[in-house]
C-alpha cells in the first residue's frame, strides 16, 4: 500500500476534503481563503475559484469582533466550537456551528481551519441521542417487566408487545425453532388465527439469519408470500435471534407498515432479542422446576408409604397423607417437632410398634446438599401378624401331631410286645384308641390340605341344588350322646327351600361349626341349630352358651393361622385353619359365614347359602377368596 500511494499526498488530501460532508474553509493569518471544499461551495453558494486568496464575505459585520476574539484564542493553542451565523451568497443568514482550530506548519501557526455544519444537524443528533437514551431506559424497564413473569407463554406475549413499543413497529411476533420447523407462538397486533402456524426452517428468514452469522436482519423483498403479510401495508421486516443456553431458541419479528426502521431500531431489536433469550431461559427453567416439584409432590402425596422430611435439627417439615393415615398423627400434629417413632441410622432399618398396635418398618436417607433427612415407613402389621401366626401354627401343629402320634406309637408298641399278655378287652381298648387317634390325625391332615388349597385359590366346589334340611339333620344326628353336659336343639321349618351349593362342602362347614360350638362351651349348655329362608337365601345359625368371642376378633378368627384364644383357652387345641376353611367353602358356594354375639352370652355362627337359581346349568367354579 505504501508503494501504491507514494507521492500522492496531495491527491489524498484533496479526496478527503472533497468527500467531507461538512464545509471546510482554511484561512491564513490574514483570514484569506486557502481551502474552500465542495461542501463549502454547496453551503455558501460561492465557487472555490471566487474565494481562494481573498477574505470570504460570509461573516456578518456585527459578528466580526466575535470571529477575531475566537481566532485570538485559537492562536494560543485552544480549539473553539461555537454556534453562530454566516451569510450565504443570496444573502440568507445561516444558523451554523463552527469548529475552529489552528493550522500548524511545524511549530508555527500558519492560519486557521474552520469546519461548518448546520446547527440543525446538531439538534437532530442531540434529539437522536436523547431518544436513544429514553428507549434504552425504557428497555431496562421492559426487561425487568419481562423477567418478572415466569410463565413462558406470558413471557413471549410481553416480548412481542414490548417489541412494537421500543422499535415503533406496527406489529410483532415470536417464533420457536423446533428442529427443522418454525412455530409462531406469540403475536401482537396480528390476527389471532395465525398463532400456531408452522413452516419449514430452511425456507425461512430465520434460516437466512442463521446462515449469515448475524443476530439481526432487515428484509424488504418477497414479504407478500409470508404469513406476516396479514399486516396491511407491510413493507419491512426486521428480525432478531434469541438464544437460550448459547443455542438458537427462536426469533423476534418486528413488522413495519407505516415507518421505516433505522439503525437505532435494529440496535434495540438486537438488545431486546438478547434479553428475550435470558427471560425465556428463566421461564423454561422455572417451568421445569415447577413440573419437577409437581411430580415430586404427586409422588409424595400419592405414595402408599409414609414419607417425612426432617430438617437439620430433626424437626418434621413435611408429612405426607400416608404418614398421617399410618400413624394417626396429622401434619399439624407433627410438623415442627420430632417424628413419633425412633429413627434408624441412614441405610439401616428399624421395626417399631406404635401405641395403636400397628407395626412400622422405618428407613432413612440423608440429603447431603441440604442436611435434611428423608424418612420412609410402611405398615408391616399384617406381615408381622402372619409371621407370628405362622410361628404359632407351626408350634400348634407340631403339638397337635405329636400327641396322637405318641399315643398311637405307644399303644401299637404295647400291642406288639405284650399281645399275648393282654386281655381281649385290653387289646380292643388299645385298638379303639389307635383308631380314634388315627381319625384325629386324618381330620387334622384334611384341614391342612383344605387350608393349603383355599390359600392358593384352588378350592373347587360343585354348584347344584340340594336339600339343606337333610344335611342339617345328618350333621346333628347323634350329637346329644357325645356329651352329657350339652343339650342339642334343632329347629327347622316344615318347608325349607333347597339351596344351591355343594352338599359335601356344606357337610364340612356344618361339622366344623358344630364341633366349635361343643369345643368352646366346655361347661356345657345348649347347642341350638336353626334355619329359615331370608331374602333369597337360607340362613343357618349355630348358637352356643360358651366363652364367646371378643368384638375385635370376630373377623380375625376367619383368617388363616389365626388363633385368638390365649391363656387357659389354649387347651381347646386346633391349628387355626377350621374357620378359615369354613368361610372359604361358604363363599365358594356363593354364600358366607360370620360370627356374632349370642343374646345372653356365648356365640352365634351365621351361615348363609343362596336358594334362588342364579345359573341355568350346574357349574364348577373356583372360590374367590378375599
JSON list of N, CA and C in Angstrom, two decimals, residues 402-474:
[
{"chain": "A", "resi": 402, "resn": "UNK", "atom": "N", "xyz": [-47.91, -84.35, 67.41]},
{"chain": "A", "resi": 402, "resn": "UNK", "atom": "CA", "xyz": [-47.11, -85.16, 68.32]},
{"chain": "A", "resi": 402, "resn": "UNK", "atom": "C", "xyz": [-47.96, -85.96, 69.28]},
{"chain": "A", "resi": 403, "resn": "UNK", "atom": "N", "xyz": [-49.01, -85.34, 69.80]},
{"chain": "A", "resi": 403, "resn": "UNK", "atom": "CA", "xyz": [-49.81, -86.03, 70.83]},
{"chain": "A", "resi": 403, "resn": "UNK", "atom": "C", "xyz": [-50.45, -87.31, 70.31]},
{"chain": "A", "resi": 404, "resn": "UNK", "atom": "N", "xyz": [-51.25, -87.29, 69.21]},
{"chain": "A", "resi": 404, "resn": "UNK", "atom": "CA", "xyz": [-51.83, -88.55, 68.75]},
{"chain": "A", "resi": 404, "resn": "UNK", "atom": "C", "xyz": [-50.79, -89.54, 68.24]},
{"chain": "A", "resi": 405, "resn": "UNK", "atom": "N", "xyz": [-49.72, -89.04, 67.63]},
{"chain": "A", "resi": 405, "resn": "UNK", "atom": "CA", "xyz": [-48.69, -89.95, 67.15]},
{"chain": "A", "resi": 405, "resn": "UNK", "atom": "C", "xyz": [-48.02, -90.68, 68.31]},
{"chain": "A", "resi": 406, "resn": "UNK", "atom": "N", "xyz": [-47.76, -89.92, 69.39]},
{"chain": "A", "resi": 406, "resn": "UNK", "atom": "CA", "xyz": [-47.15, -90.53, 70.57]},
{"chain": "A", "resi": 406, "resn": "UNK", "atom": "C", "xyz": [-48.07, -91.61, 71.14]},
{"chain": "A", "resi": 407, "resn": "UNK", "atom": "N", "xyz": [-49.37, -91.27, 71.20]},
{"chain": "A", "resi": 407, "resn": "UNK", "atom": "CA", "xyz": [-50.32, -92.25, 71.75]},
{"chain": "A", "resi": 407, "resn": "UNK", "atom": "C", "xyz": [-50.43, -93.47, 70.84]},
{"chain": "A", "resi": 408, "resn": "UNK", "atom": "N", "xyz": [-50.55, -93.24, 69.52]},
{"chain": "A", "resi": 408, "resn": "UNK", "atom": "CA", "xyz": [-50.64, -94.38, 68.59]},
{"chain": "A", "resi": 408, "resn": "UNK", "atom": "C", "xyz": [-49.39, -95.25, 68.67]},
{"chain": "A", "resi": 409, "resn": "UNK", "atom": "N", "xyz": [-48.21, -94.58, 68.71]},
{"chain": "A", "resi": 409, "resn": "UNK", "atom": "CA", "xyz": [-46.97, -95.34, 68.80]},
{"chain": "A", "resi": 409, "resn": "UNK", "atom": "C", "xyz": [-46.92, -96.17, 70.08]},
{"chain": "A", "resi": 410, "resn": "UNK", "atom": "N", "xyz": [-47.35, -95.54, 71.19]},
{"chain": "A", "resi": 410, "resn": "UNK", "atom": "CA", "xyz": [-47.30, -96.25, 72.48]},
{"chain": "A", "resi": 410, "resn": "UNK", "atom": "C", "xyz": [-48.21, -97.47, 72.51]},
{"chain": "A", "resi": 411, "resn": "UNK", "atom": "N", "xyz": [-49.48, -97.28, 72.05]},
{"chain": "A", "resi": 411, "resn": "UNK", "atom": "CA", "xyz": [-50.40, -98.42, 72.07]},
{"chain": "A", "resi": 411, "resn": "UNK", "atom": "C", "xyz": [-49.99, -99.49, 71.06]},
{"chain": "A", "resi": 412, "resn": "UNK", "atom": "N", "xyz": [-49.48, -99.06, 69.90]},
{"chain": "A", "resi": 412, "resn": "UNK", "atom": "CA", "xyz": [-49.04, -100.05, 68.92]},
{"chain": "A", "resi": 412, "resn": "UNK", "atom": "C", "xyz": [-47.85, -100.84, 69.44]},
{"chain": "A", "resi": 413, "resn": "UNK", "atom": "N", "xyz": [-46.92, -100.17, 70.12]},
{"chain": "A", "resi": 413, "resn": "UNK", "atom": "CA", "xyz": [-45.76, -100.84, 70.70]},
{"chain": "A", "resi": 413, "resn": "UNK", "atom": "C", "xyz": [-46.20, -101.82, 71.79]},
{"chain": "A", "resi": 414, "resn": "UNK", "atom": "N", "xyz": [-47.20, -101.39, 72.60]},
{"chain": "A", "resi": 414, "resn": "UNK", "atom": "CA", "xyz": [-47.70, -102.28, 73.67]},
{"chain": "A", "resi": 414, "resn": "UNK", "atom": "C", "xyz": [-48.32, -103.54, 73.07]},
{"chain": "A", "resi": 415, "resn": "UNK", "atom": "N", "xyz": [-49.15, -103.32, 72.02]},
{"chain": "A", "resi": 415, "resn": "UNK", "atom": "CA", "xyz": [-49.77, -104.49, 71.38]},
{"chain": "A", "resi": 415, "resn": "UNK", "atom": "C", "xyz": [-48.72, -105.40, 70.77]},
{"chain": "A", "resi": 416, "resn": "UNK", "atom": "N", "xyz": [-47.66, -104.81, 70.19]},
{"chain": "A", "resi": 416, "resn": "UNK", "atom": "CA", "xyz": [-46.64, -105.62, 69.53]},
{"chain": "A", "resi": 416, "resn": "UNK", "atom": "C", "xyz": [-45.84, -106.45, 70.53]},
{"chain": "A", "resi": 417, "resn": "UNK", "atom": "N", "xyz": [-45.54, -105.82, 71.68]},
{"chain": "A", "resi": 417, "resn": "UNK", "atom": "CA", "xyz": [-44.65, -106.52, 72.63]},
{"chain": "A", "resi": 417, "resn": "UNK", "atom": "C", "xyz": [-45.40, -107.34, 73.67]},
{"chain": "A", "resi": 418, "resn": "UNK", "atom": "N", "xyz": [-46.68, -107.01, 73.90]},
{"chain": "A", "resi": 418, "resn": "UNK", "atom": "CA", "xyz": [-47.40, -107.69, 75.01]},
{"chain": "A", "resi": 418, "resn": "UNK", "atom": "C", "xyz": [-48.73, -108.27, 74.54]},
{"chain": "A", "resi": 419, "resn": "UNK", "atom": "N", "xyz": [-48.87, -108.56, 73.29]},
{"chain": "A", "resi": 419, "resn": "UNK", "atom": "CA", "xyz": [-50.16, -109.04, 72.76]},
{"chain": "A", "resi": 419, "resn": "UNK", "atom": "C", "xyz": [-50.69, -110.23, 73.55]},
{"chain": "A", "resi": 420, "resn": "UNK", "atom": "N", "xyz": [-49.80, -111.22, 73.80]},
{"chain": "A", "resi": 420, "resn": "UNK", "atom": "CA", "xyz": [-50.26, -112.45, 74.48]},
{"chain": "A", "resi": 420, "resn": "UNK", "atom": "C", "xyz": [-50.56, -112.22, 75.95]},
{"chain": "A", "resi": 421, "resn": "UNK", "atom": "N", "xyz": [-50.00, -111.18, 76.52]},
{"chain": "A", "resi": 421, "resn": "UNK", "atom": "CA", "xyz": [-50.20, -110.93, 77.93]},
{"chain": "A", "resi": 421, "resn": "UNK", "atom": "C", "xyz": [-51.42, -110.05, 78.21]},
{"chain": "A", "resi": 422, "resn": "UNK", "atom": "N", "xyz": [-51.99, -109.43, 77.16]},
{"chain": "A", "resi": 422, "resn": "UNK", "atom": "CA", "xyz": [-53.15, -108.54, 77.34]},
{"chain": "A", "resi": 422, "resn": "UNK", "atom": "C", "xyz": [-54.43, -109.33, 77.20]},
{"chain": "A", "resi": 423, "resn": "UNK", "atom": "N", "xyz": [-55.42, -108.86, 77.95]},
{"chain": "A", "resi": 423, "resn": "UNK", "atom": "CA", "xyz": [-56.74, -109.50, 77.83]},
{"chain": "A", "resi": 423, "resn": "UNK", "atom": "C", "xyz": [-57.42, -108.97, 76.57]},
{"chain": "A", "resi": 424, "resn": "UNK", "atom": "N", "xyz": [-58.46, -109.67, 76.15]},
{"chain": "A", "resi": 424, "resn": "UNK", "atom": "CA", "xyz": [-59.17, -109.24, 74.94]},
{"chain": "A", "resi": 424, "resn": "UNK", "atom": "C", "xyz": [-59.75, -107.83, 75.10]},
{"chain": "A", "resi": 425, "resn": "UNK", "atom": "N", "xyz": [-60.38, -107.52, 76.24]},
{"chain": "A", "resi": 425, "resn": "UNK", "atom": "CA", "xyz": [-60.87, -106.14, 76.40]},
{"chain": "A", "resi": 425, "resn": "UNK", "atom": "C", "xyz": [-59.74, -105.10, 76.33]},
{"chain": "A", "resi": 426, "resn": "UNK", "atom": "N", "xyz": [-58.54, -105.44, 76.87]},
{"chain": "A", "resi": 426, "resn": "UNK", "atom": "CA", "xyz": [-57.42, -104.50, 76.82]},
{"chain": "A", "resi": 426, "resn": "UNK", "atom": "C", "xyz": [-56.95, -104.30, 75.39]},
{"chain": "A", "resi": 427, "resn": "UNK", "atom": "N", "xyz": [-56.90, -105.43, 74.64]},
{"chain": "A", "resi": 427, "resn": "UNK", "atom": "CA", "xyz": [-56.48, -105.30, 73.25]},
{"chain": "A", "resi": 427, "resn": "UNK", "atom": "C", "xyz": [-57.48, -104.46, 72.46]},
{"chain": "A", "resi": 428, "resn": "UNK", "atom": "N", "xyz": [-58.79, -104.73, 72.69]},
{"chain": "A", "resi": 428, "resn": "UNK", "atom": "CA", "xyz": [-59.83, -103.95, 71.98]},
{"chain": "A", "resi": 428, "resn": "UNK", "atom": "C", "xyz": [-59.74, -102.46, 72.34]},
{"chain": "A", "resi": 429, "resn": "UNK", "atom": "N", "xyz": [-59.48, -102.16, 73.61]},
{"chain": "A", "resi": 429, "resn": "UNK", "atom": "CA", "xyz": [-59.37, -100.76, 74.04]},
{"chain": "A", "resi": 429, "resn": "UNK", "atom": "C", "xyz": [-58.19, -100.07, 73.36]},
{"chain": "A", "resi": 430, "resn": "UNK", "atom": "N", "xyz": [-57.06, -100.79, 73.28]},
{"chain": "A", "resi": 430, "resn": "UNK", "atom": "CA", "xyz": [-55.87, -100.23, 72.65]},
{"chain": "A", "resi": 430, "resn": "UNK", "atom": "C", "xyz": [-56.13, -99.96, 71.16]},
{"chain": "A", "resi": 431, "resn": "UNK", "atom": "N", "xyz": [-56.78, -100.95, 70.49]},
{"chain": "A", "resi": 431, "resn": "UNK", "atom": "CA", "xyz": [-57.07, -100.78, 69.07]},
{"chain": "A", "resi": 431, "resn": "UNK", "atom": "C", "xyz": [-58.05, -99.62, 68.86]},
{"chain": "A", "resi": 432, "resn": "UNK", "atom": "N", "xyz": [-59.04, -99.51, 69.75]},
{"chain": "A", "resi": 432, "resn": "UNK", "atom": "CA", "xyz": [-60.00, -98.41, 69.64]},
{"chain": "A", "resi": 432, "resn": "UNK", "atom": "C", "xyz": [-59.30, -97.05, 69.79]},
{"chain": "A", "resi": 433, "resn": "UNK", "atom": "N", "xyz": [-58.36, -96.99, 70.76]},
{"chain": "A", "resi": 433, "resn": "UNK", "atom": "CA", "xyz": [-57.62, -95.73, 70.97]},
{"chain": "A", "resi": 433, "resn": "UNK", "atom": "C", "xyz": [-56.80, -95.40, 69.73]},
{"chain": "A", "resi": 434, "resn": "UNK", "atom": "N", "xyz": [-56.15, -96.44, 69.17]},
{"chain": "A", "resi": 434, "resn": "UNK", "atom": "CA", "xyz": [-55.36, -96.19, 67.95]},
{"chain": "A", "resi": 434, "resn": "UNK", "atom": "C", "xyz": [-56.26, -95.70, 66.82]},
{"chain": "A", "resi": 435, "resn": "UNK", "atom": "N", "xyz": [-57.45, -96.29, 66.69]},
{"chain": "A", "resi": 435, "resn": "UNK", "atom": "CA", "xyz": [-58.38, -95.88, 65.63]},
{"chain": "A", "resi": 435, "resn": "UNK", "atom": "C", "xyz": [-58.85, -94.45, 65.83]},
{"chain": "A", "resi": 436, "resn": "UNK", "atom": "N", "xyz": [-59.19, -94.07, 67.07]},
{"chain": "A", "resi": 436, "resn": "UNK", "atom": "CA", "xyz": [-59.65, -92.70, 67.34]},
{"chain": "A", "resi": 436, "resn": "UNK", "atom": "C", "xyz": [-58.56, -91.68, 67.07]},
{"chain": "A", "resi": 437, "resn": "UNK", "atom": "N", "xyz": [-57.35, -92.02, 67.52]},
{"chain": "A", "resi": 437, "resn": "UNK", "atom": "CA", "xyz": [-56.23, -91.08, 67.30]},
{"chain": "A", "resi": 437, "resn": "UNK", "atom": "C", "xyz": [-55.89, -90.98, 65.82]},
{"chain": "A", "resi": 438, "resn": "UNK", "atom": "N", "xyz": [-56.02, -92.12, 65.11]},
{"chain": "A", "resi": 438, "resn": "UNK", "atom": "CA", "xyz": [-55.77, -92.08, 63.67]},
{"chain": "A", "resi": 438, "resn": "UNK", "atom": "C", "xyz": [-56.82, -91.22, 62.97]},
{"chain": "A", "resi": 439, "resn": "UNK", "atom": "N", "xyz": [-58.09, -91.32, 63.43]},
{"chain": "A", "resi": 439, "resn": "UNK", "atom": "CA", "xyz": [-59.14, -90.48, 62.87]},
{"chain": "A", "resi": 439, "resn": "UNK", "atom": "C", "xyz": [-58.82, -89.00, 63.10]},
{"chain": "A", "resi": 440, "resn": "UNK", "atom": "N", "xyz": [-58.34, -88.66, 64.30]},
{"chain": "A", "resi": 440, "resn": "UNK", "atom": "CA", "xyz": [-57.97, -87.27, 64.60]},
{"chain": "A", "resi": 440, "resn": "UNK", "atom": "C", "xyz": [-56.84, -86.79, 63.69]},
{"chain": "A", "resi": 441, "resn": "UNK", "atom": "N", "xyz": [-55.85, -87.70, 63.49]},
{"chain": "A", "resi": 441, "resn": "UNK", "atom": "CA", "xyz": [-54.75, -87.34, 62.59]},
{"chain": "A", "resi": 441, "resn": "UNK", "atom": "C", "xyz": [-55.26, -87.12, 61.17]},
{"chain": "A", "resi": 442, "resn": "UNK", "atom": "N", "xyz": [-56.16, -87.97, 60.72]},
{"chain": "A", "resi": 442, "resn": "UNK", "atom": "CA", "xyz": [-56.72, -87.83, 59.38]},
{"chain": "A", "resi": 442, "resn": "UNK", "atom": "C", "xyz": [-57.49, -86.52, 59.23]},
{"chain": "A", "resi": 443, "resn": "UNK", "atom": "N", "xyz": [-58.28, -86.19, 60.28]},
{"chain": "A", "resi": 443, "resn": "UNK", "atom": "CA", "xyz": [-59.03, -84.94, 60.23]},
{"chain": "A", "resi": 443, "resn": "UNK", "atom": "C", "xyz": [-58.09, -83.74, 60.20]},
{"chain": "A", "resi": 444, "resn": "UNK", "atom": "N", "xyz": [-56.99, -83.81, 60.99]},
{"chain": "A", "resi": 444, "resn": "UNK", "atom": "CA", "xyz": [-56.01, -82.73, 61.01]},
{"chain": "A", "resi": 444, "resn": "UNK", "atom": "C", "xyz": [-55.37, -82.57, 59.63]},
{"chain": "A", "resi": 445, "resn": "UNK", "atom": "N", "xyz": [-55.03, -83.70, 59.01]},
{"chain": "A", "resi": 445, "resn": "UNK", "atom": "CA", "xyz": [-54.42, -83.63, 57.69]},
{"chain": "A", "resi": 445, "resn": "UNK", "atom": "C", "xyz": [-55.41, -83.09, 56.66]},
{"chain": "A", "resi": 446, "resn": "UNK", "atom": "N", "xyz": [-56.69, -83.47, 56.78]},
{"chain": "A", "resi": 446, "resn": "UNK", "atom": "CA", "xyz": [-57.71, -82.92, 55.86]},
{"chain": "A", "resi": 446, "resn": "UNK", "atom": "C", "xyz": [-57.78, -81.40, 55.98]},
{"chain": "A", "resi": 447, "resn": "UNK", "atom": "N", "xyz": [-57.73, -80.91, 57.23]},
{"chain": "A", "resi": 447, "resn": "UNK", "atom": "CA", "xyz": [-57.77, -79.46, 57.45]},
{"chain": "A", "resi": 447, "resn": "UNK", "atom": "C", "xyz": [-56.55, -78.77, 56.83]},
{"chain": "A", "resi": 448, "resn": "UNK", "atom": "N", "xyz": [-55.40, -79.38, 57.03]},
{"chain": "A", "resi": 448, "resn": "UNK", "atom": "CA", "xyz": [-54.19, -78.78, 56.45]},
{"chain": "A", "resi": 448, "resn": "UNK", "atom": "C", "xyz": [-54.28, -78.76, 54.92]},
{"chain": "A", "resi": 449, "resn": "UNK", "atom": "N", "xyz": [-54.77, -79.84, 54.33]},
{"chain": "A", "resi": 449, "resn": "UNK", "atom": "CA", "xyz": [-54.88, -79.90, 52.88]},
{"chain": "A", "resi": 449, "resn": "UNK", "atom": "C", "xyz": [-55.90, -78.88, 52.36]},
{"chain": "A", "resi": 450, "resn": "UNK", "atom": "N", "xyz": [-57.07, -78.82, 53.02]},
{"chain": "A", "resi": 450, "resn": "UNK", "atom": "CA", "xyz": [-58.08, -77.84, 52.61]},
{"chain": "A", "resi": 450, "resn": "UNK", "atom": "C", "xyz": [-57.57, -76.42, 52.79]},
{"chain": "A", "resi": 451, "resn": "UNK", "atom": "N", "xyz": [-56.86, -76.19, 53.88]},
{"chain": "A", "resi": 451, "resn": "UNK", "atom": "CA", "xyz": [-56.33, -74.84, 54.13]},
{"chain": "A", "resi": 451, "resn": "UNK", "atom": "C", "xyz": [-55.32, -74.43, 53.09]},
{"chain": "A", "resi": 452, "resn": "UNK", "atom": "N", "xyz": [-54.46, -75.37, 52.66]},
{"chain": "A", "resi": 452, "resn": "UNK", "atom": "CA", "xyz": [-53.47, -75.01, 51.64]},
{"chain": "A", "resi": 452, "resn": "UNK", "atom": "C", "xyz": [-54.13, -74.74, 50.31]},
{"chain": "A", "resi": 453, "resn": "UNK", "atom": "N", "xyz": [-55.18, -75.51, 49.97]},
{"chain": "A", "resi": 453, "resn": "UNK", "atom": "CA", "xyz": [-55.88, -75.28, 48.71]},
{"chain": "A", "resi": 453, "resn": "UNK", "atom": "C", "xyz": [-56.64, -73.96, 48.73]},
{"chain": "A", "resi": 454, "resn": "UNK", "atom": "N", "xyz": [-57.27, -73.66, 49.86]},
{"chain": "A", "resi": 454, "resn": "UNK", "atom": "CA", "xyz": [-58.00, -72.40, 49.96]},
{"chain": "A", "resi": 454, "resn": "UNK", "atom": "C", "xyz": [-57.04, -71.22, 49.85]},
{"chain": "A", "resi": 455, "resn": "UNK", "atom": "N", "xyz": [-55.87, -71.33, 50.47]},
{"chain": "A", "resi": 455, "resn": "UNK", "atom": "CA", "xyz": [-54.90, -70.25, 50.41]},
{"chain": "A", "resi": 455, "resn": "UNK", "atom": "C", "xyz": [-54.35, -70.04, 49.03]},
{"chain": "A", "resi": 456, "resn": "UNK", "atom": "N", "xyz": [-54.35, -71.07, 48.20]},
{"chain": "A", "resi": 456, "resn": "UNK", "atom": "CA", "xyz": [-53.85, -70.96, 46.82]},
{"chain": "A", "resi": 456, "resn": "UNK", "atom": "C", "xyz": [-54.98, -70.73, 45.83]},
{"chain": "A", "resi": 457, "resn": "UNK", "atom": "N", "xyz": [-56.18, -70.44, 46.31]},
{"chain": "A", "resi": 457, "resn": "UNK", "atom": "CA", "xyz": [-57.35, -70.22, 45.44]},
{"chain": "A", "resi": 457, "resn": "UNK", "atom": "C", "xyz": [-57.64, -71.43, 44.56]},
{"chain": "A", "resi": 458, "resn": "UNK", "atom": "N", "xyz": [-57.39, -72.63, 45.08]},
{"chain": "A", "resi": 458, "resn": "UNK", "atom": "CA", "xyz": [-57.62, -73.85, 44.31]},
{"chain": "A", "resi": 458, "resn": "UNK", "atom": "C", "xyz": [-58.76, -74.68, 44.88]},
{"chain": "A", "resi": 459, "resn": "UNK", "atom": "N", "xyz": [-59.56, -74.09, 45.76]},
{"chain": "A", "resi": 459, "resn": "UNK", "atom": "CA", "xyz": [-60.67, -74.80, 46.38]},
{"chain": "A", "resi": 459, "resn": "UNK", "atom": "C", "xyz": [-61.84, -74.83, 45.41]},
{"chain": "A", "resi": 460, "resn": "UNK", "atom": "N", "xyz": [-62.22, -76.03, 44.95]},
{"chain": "A", "resi": 460, "resn": "UNK", "atom": "CA", "xyz": [-63.29, -76.16, 43.96]},
{"chain": "A", "resi": 460, "resn": "UNK", "atom": "C", "xyz": [-64.51, -76.81, 44.59]},
{"chain": "A", "resi": 461, "resn": "UNK", "atom": "N", "xyz": [-65.68, -76.31, 44.19]},
{"chain": "A", "resi": 461, "resn": "UNK", "atom": "CA", "xyz": [-66.95, -76.88, 44.69]},
{"chain": "A", "resi": 461, "resn": "UNK", "atom": "C", "xyz": [-67.88, -77.10, 43.52]},
{"chain": "A", "resi": 462, "resn": "UNK", "atom": "N", "xyz": [-68.86, -77.96, 43.71]},
{"chain": "A", "resi": 462, "resn": "UNK", "atom": "CA", "xyz": [-69.87, -78.25, 42.69]},
{"chain": "A", "resi": 462, "resn": "UNK", "atom": "C", "xyz": [-71.14, -77.52, 43.06]},
{"chain": "A", "resi": 463, "resn": "UNK", "atom": "N", "xyz": [-71.61, -76.64, 42.18]},
{"chain": "A", "resi": 463, "resn": "UNK", "atom": "CA", "xyz": [-72.81, -75.86, 42.46]},
{"chain": "A", "resi": 463, "resn": "UNK", "atom": "C", "xyz": [-74.02, -76.56, 41.86]},
{"chain": "A", "resi": 464, "resn": "UNK", "atom": "N", "xyz": [-74.85, -77.07, 42.75]},
{"chain": "A", "resi": 464, "resn": "UNK", "atom": "CA", "xyz": [-76.08, -77.74, 42.33]},
{"chain": "A", "resi": 464, "resn": "UNK", "atom": "C", "xyz": [-77.10, -77.63, 43.45]},
{"chain": "A", "resi": 465, "resn": "UNK", "atom": "N", "xyz": [-78.31, -77.98, 43.15]},
{"chain": "A", "resi": 465, "resn": "UNK", "atom": "CA", "xyz": [-79.38, -77.86, 44.15]},
{"chain": "A", "resi": 465, "resn": "UNK", "atom": "C", "xyz": [-79.35, -79.08, 45.07]},
{"chain": "A", "resi": 466, "resn": "UNK", "atom": "N", "xyz": [-79.49, -78.85, 46.39]},
{"chain": "A", "resi": 466, "resn": "UNK", "atom": "CA", "xyz": [-79.58, -79.97, 47.33]},
{"chain": "A", "resi": 466, "resn": "UNK", "atom": "C", "xyz": [-80.43, -79.56, 48.53]},
{"chain": "A", "resi": 467, "resn": "UNK", "atom": "N", "xyz": [-80.81, -80.59, 49.32]},
{"chain": "A", "resi": 467, "resn": "UNK", "atom": "CA", "xyz": [-81.70, -80.41, 50.48]},
{"chain": "A", "resi": 467, "resn": "UNK", "atom": "C", "xyz": [-80.86, -80.07, 51.70]},
{"chain": "A", "resi": 468, "resn": "UNK", "atom": "N", "xyz": [-80.87, -78.78, 52.08]},
{"chain": "A", "resi": 468, "resn": "UNK", "atom": "CA", "xyz": [-80.07, -78.35, 53.22]},
{"chain": "A", "resi": 468, "resn": "UNK", "atom": "C", "xyz": [-80.62, -78.91, 54.52]},
{"chain": "A", "resi": 469, "resn": "UNK", "atom": "N", "xyz": [-81.95, -79.03, 54.65]},
{"chain": "A", "resi": 469, "resn": "UNK", "atom": "CA", "xyz": [-82.54, -79.56, 55.89]},
{"chain": "A", "resi": 469, "resn": "UNK", "atom": "C", "xyz": [-82.03, -80.96, 56.17]},
{"chain": "A", "resi": 470, "resn": "UNK", "atom": "N", "xyz": [-81.92, -81.76, 55.11]},
{"chain": "A", "resi": 470, "resn": "UNK", "atom": "CA", "xyz": [-81.42, -83.13, 55.27]},
{"chain": "A", "resi": 470, "resn": "UNK", "atom": "C", "xyz": [-79.98, -83.12, 55.77]},
{"chain": "A", "resi": 471, "resn": "UNK", "atom": "N", "xyz": [-79.14, -82.21, 55.25]},
{"chain": "A", "resi": 471, "resn": "UNK", "atom": "CA", "xyz": [-77.74, -82.15, 55.67]},
{"chain": "A", "resi": 471, "resn": "UNK", "atom": "C", "xyz": [-77.62, -81.70, 57.12]},
{"chain": "A", "resi": 472, "resn": "UNK", "atom": "N", "xyz": [-78.54, -80.78, 57.53]},
{"chain": "A", "resi": 472, "resn": "UNK", "atom": "CA", "xyz": [-78.51, -80.33, 58.94]},
{"chain": "A", "resi": 472, "resn": "UNK", "atom": "C", "xyz": [-78.87, -81.47, 59.86]},
{"chain": "A", "resi": 473, "resn": "UNK", "atom": "N", "xyz": [-79.93, -82.24, 59.50]},
{"chain": "A", "resi": 473, "resn": "UNK", "atom": "CA", "xyz": [-80.35, -83.37, 60.34]},
{"chain": "A", "resi": 473, "resn": "UNK", "atom": "C", "xyz": [-79.23, -84.41, 60.43]},
{"chain": "A", "resi": 474, "resn": "UNK", "atom": "N", "xyz": [-78.56, -84.69, 59.30]},
{"chain": "A", "resi": 474, "resn": "UNK", "atom": "CA", "xyz": [-77.49, -85.68, 59.32]},
{"chain": "A", "resi": 474, "resn": "UNK", "atom": "C", "xyz": [-76.32, -85.20, 60.18]}
]
